[in-house]
mmCIF file of C-alpha atoms and ligand atoms in Angstrom:
data_model
loop_
_atom_site.group_PDB
_atom_site.id
_atom_site.type_symbol
_atom_site.label_atom_id
_atom_site.label_comp_id
_atom_site.label_asym_id
_atom_site.label_seq_id
_atom_site.Cartn_x
_atom_site.Cartn_y
_atom_site.Cartn_z
ATOM 1 C CA MET A 24 14.404 -44.746 36.367
ATOM 2 C CA LYS A 25 14.999 -45.120 32.671
ATOM 3 C CA LYS A 26 11.289 -44.906 32.026
ATOM 4 C CA LEU A 27 11.000 -41.769 34.146
ATOM 5 C CA LEU A 28 13.820 -40.134 32.185
ATOM 6 C CA PHE A 29 12.134 -41.025 28.924
ATOM 7 C CA THR A 30 8.845 -39.597 30.157
ATOM 8 C CA SER A 31 10.578 -36.403 31.214
ATOM 9 C CA ILE A 32 12.211 -35.956 27.814
ATOM 10 C CA LEU A 33 8.936 -36.666 26.064
ATOM 11 C CA PHE A 34 7.190 -34.140 28.301
ATOM 12 C CA ALA A 35 9.851 -31.509 27.597
ATOM 13 C CA LEU A 36 9.503 -32.136 23.883
ATOM 14 C CA ILE A 37 5.747 -31.727 23.986
ATOM 15 C CA MET A 38 6.093 -28.490 25.963
ATOM 16 C CA ALA A 39 8.627 -27.166 23.480
ATOM 17 C CA LEU A 40 6.322 -27.965 20.585
ATOM 18 C CA ALA A 41 3.392 -26.358 22.365
ATOM 19 C CA ALA A 42 5.458 -23.232 23.010
ATOM 20 C CA CYS A 43 6.359 -23.034 19.331
ATOM 21 C CA GLY A 44 2.758 -23.324 18.279
ATOM 22 C CA GLY A 45 1.700 -20.744 20.816
ATOM 23 C CA GLU A 46 4.213 -18.247 19.567
ATOM 24 C CA GLU A 47 3.031 -18.610 16.006
ATOM 25 C CA ALA A 48 -0.572 -18.165 17.009
ATOM 26 C CA SER A 49 0.123 -15.016 19.011
ATOM 27 C CA GLN A 50 2.138 -13.380 16.227
ATOM 28 C CA PRO A 51 0.087 -13.754 13.070
ATOM 29 C CA ALA A 52 1.453 -12.295 9.854
ATOM 30 C CA GLU A 53 0.300 -8.765 9.126
ATOM 31 C CA GLU A 54 -1.665 -9.939 6.098
ATOM 32 C CA ILE A 55 -4.156 -11.968 8.081
ATOM 33 C CA VAL A 56 -5.010 -9.467 10.800
ATOM 34 C CA ASP A 57 -8.627 -8.399 10.474
ATOM 35 C CA ASP A 58 -8.998 -5.337 12.650
ATOM 36 C CA GLY A 59 -12.036 -3.995 10.817
ATOM 37 C CA VAL A 60 -10.119 -1.286 8.954
ATOM 38 C CA ARG A 61 -11.164 -1.152 5.302
ATOM 39 C CA THR A 62 -8.186 -2.342 3.304
ATOM 40 C CA ILE A 63 -7.697 -1.629 -0.369
ATOM 41 C CA GLU A 64 -5.232 -3.794 -2.244
ATOM 42 C CA ILE A 65 -3.719 -1.864 -5.133
ATOM 43 C CA ILE A 66 -1.220 -3.082 -7.689
ATOM 44 C CA GLY A 67 1.192 -0.908 -9.637
ATOM 45 C CA THR A 68 1.769 -2.254 -13.142
ATOM 46 C CA ASP A 69 4.333 -1.885 -15.913
ATOM 47 C CA ASP A 70 1.672 0.070 -17.842
ATOM 48 C CA MET A 71 2.073 2.745 -15.158
ATOM 49 C CA LYS A 72 -1.401 2.256 -13.752
ATOM 50 C CA PHE A 73 -2.963 1.707 -10.363
ATOM 51 C CA VAL A 74 -5.138 -1.371 -10.688
ATOM 52 C CA VAL A 75 -7.194 -3.708 -8.525
ATOM 53 C CA ARG A 76 -7.998 -7.392 -8.862
ATOM 54 C CA GLU A 77 -11.745 -6.905 -8.684
ATOM 55 C CA ALA A 78 -14.452 -4.300 -8.336
ATOM 56 C CA ALA A 79 -15.555 -3.523 -4.804
ATOM 57 C CA GLU A 80 -17.893 -1.218 -2.960
ATOM 58 C CA GLY A 81 -16.262 2.140 -2.392
ATOM 59 C CA LEU A 82 -14.078 1.889 -5.478
ATOM 60 C CA ARG A 83 -14.605 3.368 -8.905
ATOM 61 C CA THR A 84 -12.972 1.176 -11.502
ATOM 62 C CA GLY A 85 -12.485 1.810 -15.195
ATOM 63 C CA GLY A 86 -11.704 -0.551 -18.008
ATOM 64 C CA GLN A 87 -9.780 -3.767 -18.041
ATOM 65 C CA ALA A 88 -6.016 -3.496 -17.653
ATOM 66 C CA GLY A 89 -4.735 -6.916 -18.572
ATOM 67 C CA GLN A 90 -6.118 -9.261 -15.948
ATOM 68 C CA TYR A 91 -6.871 -6.307 -13.647
ATOM 69 C CA LEU A 92 -9.260 -3.362 -13.453
ATOM 70 C CA LEU A 93 -8.106 0.219 -13.622
ATOM 71 C CA LEU A 94 -8.613 1.970 -10.322
ATOM 72 C CA GLU A 95 -9.934 5.482 -10.867
ATOM 73 C CA ALA A 96 -11.143 6.561 -7.462
ATOM 74 C CA ILE A 97 -11.600 5.536 -3.847
ATOM 75 C CA TYR A 98 -14.644 6.797 -1.974
ATOM 76 C CA ALA A 99 -14.298 7.436 1.723
ATOM 77 C CA GLU A 100 -16.033 9.116 4.598
ATOM 78 C CA PRO A 101 -14.501 12.014 6.498
ATOM 79 C CA GLY A 102 -12.453 10.720 9.402
ATOM 80 C CA GLU A 103 -12.631 7.105 8.257
ATOM 81 C CA GLU A 104 -9.689 4.808 8.960
ATOM 82 C CA LEU A 105 -8.385 3.500 5.689
ATOM 83 C CA ARG A 106 -5.604 1.123 4.766
ATOM 84 C CA ILE A 107 -3.953 1.002 1.386
ATOM 85 C CA ARG A 108 -1.641 -1.834 0.487
ATOM 86 C CA LEU A 109 0.353 -1.173 -2.653
ATOM 87 C CA THR A 110 2.263 -3.914 -4.439
ATOM 88 C CA THR A 111 4.443 -3.532 -7.502
ATOM 89 C CA ILE A 112 4.292 -6.293 -10.082
ATOM 90 C CA SER A 113 6.908 -5.785 -12.765
ATOM 91 C CA ASN A 114 9.189 -7.476 -15.236
ATOM 92 C CA LEU A 115 11.717 -4.672 -14.901
ATOM 93 C CA PRO A 116 14.407 -3.829 -12.349
ATOM 94 C CA PRO A 117 13.425 -1.333 -9.607
ATOM 95 C CA THR A 118 15.599 1.397 -11.122
ATOM 96 C CA ALA A 119 13.473 1.259 -14.274
ATOM 97 C CA MET A 120 10.077 0.517 -12.761
ATOM 98 C CA SER A 121 9.030 1.317 -9.220
ATOM 99 C CA HIS A 122 5.840 2.738 -7.794
ATOM 100 C CA ASN A 123 4.609 4.621 -4.798
ATOM 101 C CA LEU A 124 1.244 6.086 -3.925
ATOM 102 C CA ALA A 125 1.372 9.590 -2.521
ATOM 103 C CA LEU A 126 -1.858 11.219 -1.392
ATOM 104 C CA VAL A 127 -1.765 15.006 -1.439
ATOM 105 C CA ASP A 128 -3.852 17.685 0.185
ATOM 106 C CA LEU A 129 -6.652 19.553 -1.536
ATOM 107 C CA GLY A 130 -5.474 22.331 -3.808
ATOM 108 C CA THR A 131 -2.087 20.781 -4.548
ATOM 109 C CA ASP A 132 -0.744 21.258 -8.070
ATOM 110 C CA VAL A 133 -0.084 17.554 -8.691
ATOM 111 C CA ASP A 134 1.540 18.250 -12.035
ATOM 112 C CA ALA A 135 4.077 20.537 -10.355
ATOM 113 C CA PHE A 136 4.499 18.029 -7.516
ATOM 114 C CA ALA A 137 5.220 15.175 -9.924
ATOM 115 C CA ARG A 138 7.631 17.264 -11.999
ATOM 116 C CA ALA A 139 9.515 18.497 -8.939
ATOM 117 C CA SER A 140 9.728 14.948 -7.602
ATOM 118 C CA ILE A 141 11.548 13.618 -10.676
ATOM 119 C CA THR A 142 14.866 14.882 -9.324
ATOM 120 C CA ALA A 143 14.203 13.819 -5.725
ATOM 121 C CA ARG A 144 15.551 10.291 -6.076
ATOM 122 C CA ASP A 145 17.360 10.488 -2.727
ATOM 123 C CA ASN A 146 14.043 11.286 -1.036
ATOM 124 C CA GLU A 147 12.094 8.378 -2.551
ATOM 125 C CA TYR A 148 11.059 10.737 -5.370
ATOM 126 C CA ILE A 149 9.094 13.022 -3.071
ATOM 127 C CA ALA A 150 10.097 16.625 -3.725
ATOM 128 C CA PRO A 151 11.092 18.148 -0.364
ATOM 129 C CA ASP A 152 9.289 21.375 -1.305
ATOM 130 C CA PHE A 153 6.035 19.447 -1.453
ATOM 131 C CA GLU A 154 6.433 17.272 1.625
ATOM 132 C CA ASP A 155 4.009 19.418 3.615
ATOM 133 C CA ARG A 156 1.383 18.785 0.916
ATOM 134 C CA VAL A 157 1.672 15.003 1.260
ATOM 135 C CA ILE A 158 -0.934 13.540 3.588
ATOM 136 C CA VAL A 159 0.507 10.039 3.404
ATOM 137 C CA THR A 160 2.713 8.056 1.058
ATOM 138 C CA THR A 161 3.963 4.527 0.633
ATOM 139 C CA ARG A 162 7.613 3.759 0.095
ATOM 140 C CA MET A 163 8.894 3.467 -3.461
ATOM 141 C CA LEU A 164 8.426 -0.197 -4.365
ATOM 142 C CA GLY A 165 10.173 -2.410 -6.886
ATOM 143 C CA ASN A 166 8.862 -5.691 -8.248
ATOM 144 C CA GLY A 167 7.332 -7.905 -5.575
ATOM 145 C CA GLU A 168 7.551 -5.293 -2.854
ATOM 146 C CA THR A 169 4.546 -4.222 -0.810
ATOM 147 C CA ASP A 170 3.958 -1.318 1.520
ATOM 148 C CA THR A 171 0.930 -0.749 3.687
ATOM 149 C CA ILE A 172 -0.255 2.634 4.904
ATOM 150 C CA THR A 173 -3.023 3.144 7.415
ATOM 151 C CA PHE A 174 -4.324 6.655 7.854
ATOM 152 C CA THR A 175 -7.283 8.754 8.863
ATOM 153 C CA VAL A 176 -9.172 10.234 5.934
ATOM 154 C CA PRO A 177 -9.255 14.052 6.182
ATOM 155 C CA GLU A 178 -12.371 15.638 7.645
ATOM 156 C CA GLU A 179 -12.652 18.105 4.781
ATOM 157 C CA THR A 180 -14.772 16.750 1.940
ATOM 158 C CA GLY A 181 -13.484 16.980 -1.599
ATOM 159 C CA GLU A 182 -11.461 15.161 -4.225
ATOM 160 C CA TYR A 183 -7.905 14.471 -3.141
ATOM 161 C CA ASP A 184 -5.358 13.384 -5.719
ATOM 162 C CA TYR A 185 -2.985 10.487 -5.298
ATOM 163 C CA VAL A 186 -0.134 9.935 -7.664
ATOM 164 C CA CYS A 187 2.906 7.793 -8.310
ATOM 165 C CA THR A 188 5.948 10.067 -8.280
ATOM 166 C CA PHE A 189 8.373 7.754 -10.076
ATOM 167 C CA PRO A 190 9.676 9.748 -13.070
ATOM 168 C CA GLY A 191 7.215 9.719 -15.959
ATOM 169 C CA HIS A 192 4.475 7.820 -14.187
ATOM 170 C CA PHE A 193 2.227 10.791 -13.439
ATOM 171 C CA ALA A 194 2.382 11.718 -17.124
ATOM 172 C CA GLY A 195 1.718 8.049 -17.928
ATOM 173 C CA GLY A 196 -1.560 8.190 -16.039
ATOM 174 C CA MET A 197 -0.564 6.794 -12.676
ATOM 175 C CA VAL A 198 -3.051 8.892 -10.764
ATOM 176 C CA GLY A 199 -6.358 8.580 -8.976
ATOM 177 C CA LYS A 200 -8.690 10.323 -6.601
ATOM 178 C CA LEU A 201 -9.675 9.849 -3.012
ATOM 179 C CA ILE A 202 -13.200 11.225 -2.946
ATOM 180 C CA VAL A 203 -14.187 12.232 0.554
ATOM 181 C CA GLN A 204 -17.913 12.683 0.895
HETATM 182 CU CU1 LIG B 23 4.638 4.292 -10.753
#
């Protein structure tokens, strides 16, 4: 009887462990899902630049920015699914240094958009007047924070601007182009 009890407890333990493992396997972290969607990892730096760790097909990179490469443009096909994962790496508090990446429609006056957004702190620095021009945007991210956006590239070919709308960052050069061709 004692042996049977022991066996039962052991069995229950094994089942519990198996259940734990199963749960982990069925709920992988977002980072490791490979669903075939092209994913571009972008970092926002204290130099107010969008940078990437390495050159890649479909990206136009500029010079060296510290240990990173300046990201100048992203090439995409009309209607392509695209994922952008923006991470802020900073030595400053979020109130002094945060980044977003807001992609705007063709023909948008990005200078006016960025200037109007300076006073829109309560709206994650996206000027309400320009919200209908924004195709997609990440959240405003402080040091260590990451936001991922997945969207369908517009069908209309052309050069779409993306910009960080944190005050001063557009003027500091925190811009790039999504080139749809
Ligand atoms: Cu920024």
